[in-house]
Amino acid sequence: MRETGSYKRLLLKISGEALAGEKKFGIDPKALEETAGIIASIHQEGYELGVVFGGGNLFRGRELMPLELDRVPRDHIGMLSTLINGVALQNKLTQKGIKTKALSAIDCPKVMESFTNDLAEEALSQGKVALFVGGTGNPYFTTDTAAALRASEIRADCLMKATKVDGVYTKDPLKYKDAERYEEISYRDMLNEKLEIMDATSVALLRTNQIPLFVFSMELLKKMKIQQILSDKRLGTLVKGD
Ligand code: UDP
């Protein structure tokens, strides 16, 4: 397994809420600009970069319960939300002169190509940012699992999960003041301790395929390079090993 400093190919997972801005819903112009700027600068650092977006700024299946729809259509709405985010981000990146390839897990040929591993590999080897949307294409999953799946498929050196908290904690740091952050933890311990930074399906997939996971704060990306973030153990949690 490579040292964090020598990572070349990254899969970045960004939750939809990064695009929501202060209104906490929809796509905020400033947040969109900022997120596209972050992706552009990671690409300019020289990494081969795949990005999986969430859709939580628009619709999450579980939050649509009041509509009294069944689970499958609720999750379809959630997955389609990630396509909307992808369309917006792809265009912003294009406007910035960044070459991209958007690939969807849900066939939507008038909008973008469908995901295949070959197309993803081709795009990454051509130096394009690969945008993976549509989640896994299946209900009952999350975009975290989609990120673990795509990271495994493209054989990423690391899955970088940019989130609200700056790492994996012994307990929820937003609720408990005495929560302590791990600098490093194994997948086994993360599962055993039921640390809920990612759902168990995504953790199991990463563990089986031995893809390291780095959990860090999205806020850091606004002021620091990925290279710096990865080389400083105080800036997140590295999950790896068995
Ligand atoms: N979703 C799904 N299958 C997938 C990925 C996502 O059904 O493979 C649906 C699910 O309803 C989820 C929504 O899409 O709530 C948006 O994804 P997620 O909640 O992971 O977005 P995030 O919280 O990362 O913004």
XYZ file of C-alpha atoms and ligand atoms in Angstrom:
267
model
C 0.000 0.000 0.000
C 1.375 3.423 -0.936
C 2.333 6.071 1.617
C -0.143 8.968 1.692
C 2.468 11.324 0.193
C 2.839 9.188 -2.931
C -0.846 8.898 -3.827
C -1.477 9.564 -7.513
C -5.095 8.629 -8.121
C -7.765 9.894 -5.771
C -11.492 9.424 -5.494
C -13.047 12.428 -3.789
C -16.494 12.053 -2.201
C -18.365 15.307 -1.744
C -21.778 15.396 -0.100
C -24.496 17.308 -1.857
C -24.722 19.685 1.082
C -21.433 21.280 -0.060
C -23.461 22.860 -2.855
C -26.366 24.046 -0.713
C -24.857 27.155 0.858
C -26.666 29.006 3.630
C -30.173 28.117 2.453
C -29.303 24.446 3.086
C -31.226 23.435 -0.036
C -30.603 23.555 -3.760
C -27.534 24.830 -5.562
C -26.104 28.045 -4.194
C -24.091 30.082 -6.751
C -21.202 30.803 -4.359
C -21.035 27.208 -3.088
C -21.074 25.886 -6.654
C -18.249 28.211 -7.664
C -16.253 27.287 -4.563
C -16.734 23.521 -5.017
C -15.752 23.692 -8.677
C -12.698 25.753 -7.664
C -11.690 23.077 -5.142
C -11.973 20.287 -7.726
C -10.027 22.365 -10.253
C -7.203 23.021 -7.827
C -6.865 19.334 -6.804
C -6.665 18.493 -10.499
C -4.063 21.211 -10.993
C -2.007 19.679 -8.160
C -1.457 16.839 -10.616
C -3.668 14.098 -9.172
C -5.728 11.761 -11.310
C -9.103 12.607 -9.914
C -12.500 10.966 -9.793
C -15.333 12.674 -7.920
C -18.542 11.167 -6.552
C -21.271 13.637 -5.606
C -24.096 13.158 -3.208
C -27.539 14.589 -3.699
C -28.439 15.637 -0.178
C -28.708 19.331 -1.132
C -31.727 18.345 -3.238
C -33.359 15.094 -2.184
C -32.445 12.138 -0.029
C -34.694 9.110 -0.173
C -35.163 8.953 3.594
C -36.093 12.628 3.810
C -38.936 12.123 1.316
C -40.973 10.012 3.753
C -43.657 12.739 4.091
C -44.514 12.226 0.403
C -45.658 8.705 1.337
C -43.908 7.219 -1.686
C -42.368 3.767 -1.670
C -38.650 3.372 -0.950
C -37.599 2.626 -4.532
C -39.072 5.782 -6.145
C -37.791 7.855 -3.215
C -34.288 6.544 -3.865
C -34.689 7.134 -7.609
C -35.399 10.785 -6.826
C -32.282 10.844 -4.613
C -30.083 9.374 -7.336
C -31.453 11.779 -9.944
C -30.478 14.630 -7.615
C -26.851 13.602 -7.979
C -27.168 13.896 -11.762
C -28.426 17.464 -11.390
C -25.407 18.316 -9.219
C -23.109 16.637 -11.729
C -24.482 18.617 -14.655
C -23.970 21.884 -12.769
C -20.452 21.041 -11.597
C -19.340 19.722 -14.943
C -20.352 22.932 -16.640
C -18.615 25.080 -13.990
C -15.430 23.043 -14.433
C -15.639 23.369 -18.218
C -15.997 27.136 -17.813
C -12.767 27.054 -15.799
C -10.973 25.247 -18.616
C -10.865 21.872 -16.818
C -11.416 18.823 -19.007
C -13.991 16.484 -17.528
C -15.896 13.313 -18.247
C -19.238 12.905 -16.505
C -20.426 9.309 -16.247
C -23.778 8.296 -14.851
C -24.822 5.048 -13.183
C -28.331 5.726 -14.521
C -28.651 5.776 -18.317
C -29.462 9.312 -19.367
C -27.895 9.534 -22.838
C -29.129 13.006 -23.754
C -27.343 14.391 -20.711
C -24.178 12.323 -20.252
C -22.627 8.936 -20.999
C -23.328 5.894 -18.879
C -20.624 4.704 -16.531
C -18.311 1.966 -17.686
C -14.993 1.230 -16.097
C -13.264 1.523 -19.487
C -14.626 5.019 -20.054
C -13.583 6.033 -16.552
C -10.080 4.644 -17.056
C -9.763 6.348 -20.449
C -10.827 9.715 -19.013
C -8.450 9.474 -16.042
C -5.511 8.442 -18.196
C -6.227 11.430 -20.468
C -5.958 13.725 -17.450
C -9.657 14.495 -17.281
C -11.554 14.846 -14.034
C -14.033 11.954 -13.945
C -17.381 12.908 -12.413
C -19.326 9.883 -11.241
C -23.015 10.519 -10.672
C -26.207 8.533 -10.207
C -24.851 6.776 -7.104
C -24.558 3.040 -7.666
C -27.642 3.157 -9.908
C -29.528 1.058 -7.365
C -31.945 1.958 -4.599
C -31.142 0.997 -0.998
C -27.589 2.298 -1.333
C -25.878 5.615 -0.596
C -23.417 7.771 -2.465
C -20.811 6.733 0.120
C -21.194 3.192 -1.173
C -21.018 4.545 -4.736
C -17.746 6.258 -3.776
C -16.339 3.024 -2.305
C -17.419 1.144 -5.439
C -15.925 3.646 -7.895
C -12.733 3.904 -5.813
C -12.408 0.112 -6.044
C -13.159 0.038 -9.774
C -10.655 2.737 -10.721
C -8.157 1.315 -8.188
C -7.824 4.669 -6.448
C -4.907 5.045 -4.043
C -7.322 6.551 -1.560
C -10.950 7.516 -1.077
C -10.970 11.061 0.274
C -14.193 11.757 2.142
C -14.676 15.487 2.601
C -17.247 15.993 5.319
C -18.534 18.279 8.103
C -16.216 16.892 10.768
C -12.451 16.694 10.588
C -12.047 12.962 10.976
C -13.308 9.815 12.678
C -14.088 10.292 16.387
C -14.601 7.909 19.286
C -18.185 9.282 19.426
C -20.170 12.013 17.691
C -18.084 15.203 18.202
C -21.130 17.378 17.507
C -22.887 15.842 20.529
C -20.048 14.934 22.920
C -17.309 17.349 23.990
C -15.012 14.537 25.149
C -15.041 12.793 21.751
C -11.492 12.100 20.548
C -10.303 11.981 16.966
C -8.380 8.986 15.646
C -5.296 9.769 13.548
C -5.416 6.250 12.137
C -7.769 3.325 12.607
C -8.272 -0.064 10.951
C -11.439 -1.005 9.091
C -12.047 -3.813 11.567
C -11.977 -1.420 14.535
C -14.136 1.077 12.707
C -16.779 -1.598 12.105
C -16.460 -3.120 15.584
C -16.807 0.272 17.259
C -19.782 1.079 14.997
C -18.248 4.453 14.121
C -20.814 5.925 11.804
C -18.762 8.083 9.494
C -19.720 5.951 6.499
C -22.319 3.224 6.196
C -21.204 -0.347 6.835
C -21.616 -1.411 3.178
C -19.108 1.164 1.966
C -16.668 0.352 4.774
C -16.880 -3.380 3.977
C -16.210 -2.719 0.296
C -13.174 -0.545 1.025
C -11.862 -3.096 3.505
C -12.235 -6.012 1.085
C -10.526 -4.110 -1.716
C -7.893 -2.601 0.589
C -8.550 0.992 -0.438
C -7.470 3.444 2.276
C -10.027 6.030 3.371
C -9.075 9.530 4.473
C -11.780 11.442 6.344
C -11.286 15.191 6.661
C -13.118 18.495 6.775
C -14.416 20.019 3.559
C -13.440 23.399 5.044
C -9.740 22.457 4.767
C -10.024 22.164 1.012
C -10.907 25.856 0.857
C -7.494 26.836 2.184
C -5.039 23.959 1.766
C -3.708 21.671 -0.922
C -4.608 17.978 -0.803
C -0.904 17.136 -0.660
C -0.566 19.128 2.586
C -3.759 17.664 4.058
C -2.622 14.124 3.342
C 0.814 14.626 4.834
C -0.348 15.987 8.199
C -1.875 13.418 10.557
C -3.528 16.165 12.603
C -5.767 17.082 9.684
C -7.950 14.011 9.420
C -8.217 10.283 10.004
C -6.654 7.613 7.841
C -8.554 4.322 7.806
C -6.646 1.369 6.388
C -5.542 -2.222 6.917
C -7.832 -5.047 7.857
N -29.195 6.816 -3.551
C -29.550 5.533 -3.885
N -28.598 4.655 -4.341
C -27.295 5.023 -4.456
C -26.917 6.321 -4.071
C -27.874 7.205 -3.618
O -30.717 5.154 -3.817
O -26.480 4.190 -4.884
C -30.242 7.791 -3.161
C -30.656 7.727 -1.706
O -32.028 8.019 -1.618
C -29.845 8.864 -1.087
C -29.849 9.887 -2.201
O -29.757 9.106 -3.390
O -30.444 9.369 0.076
C -28.739 10.901 -2.179
O -27.529 10.292 -1.822
P -26.819 10.559 -0.398
O -27.864 10.611 0.682
O -25.753 9.543 -0.249
O -26.218 11.993 -0.638
P -25.269 12.893 0.311
O -25.780 12.734 1.719
O -23.877 12.364 0.183
O -25.401 14.284 -0.235
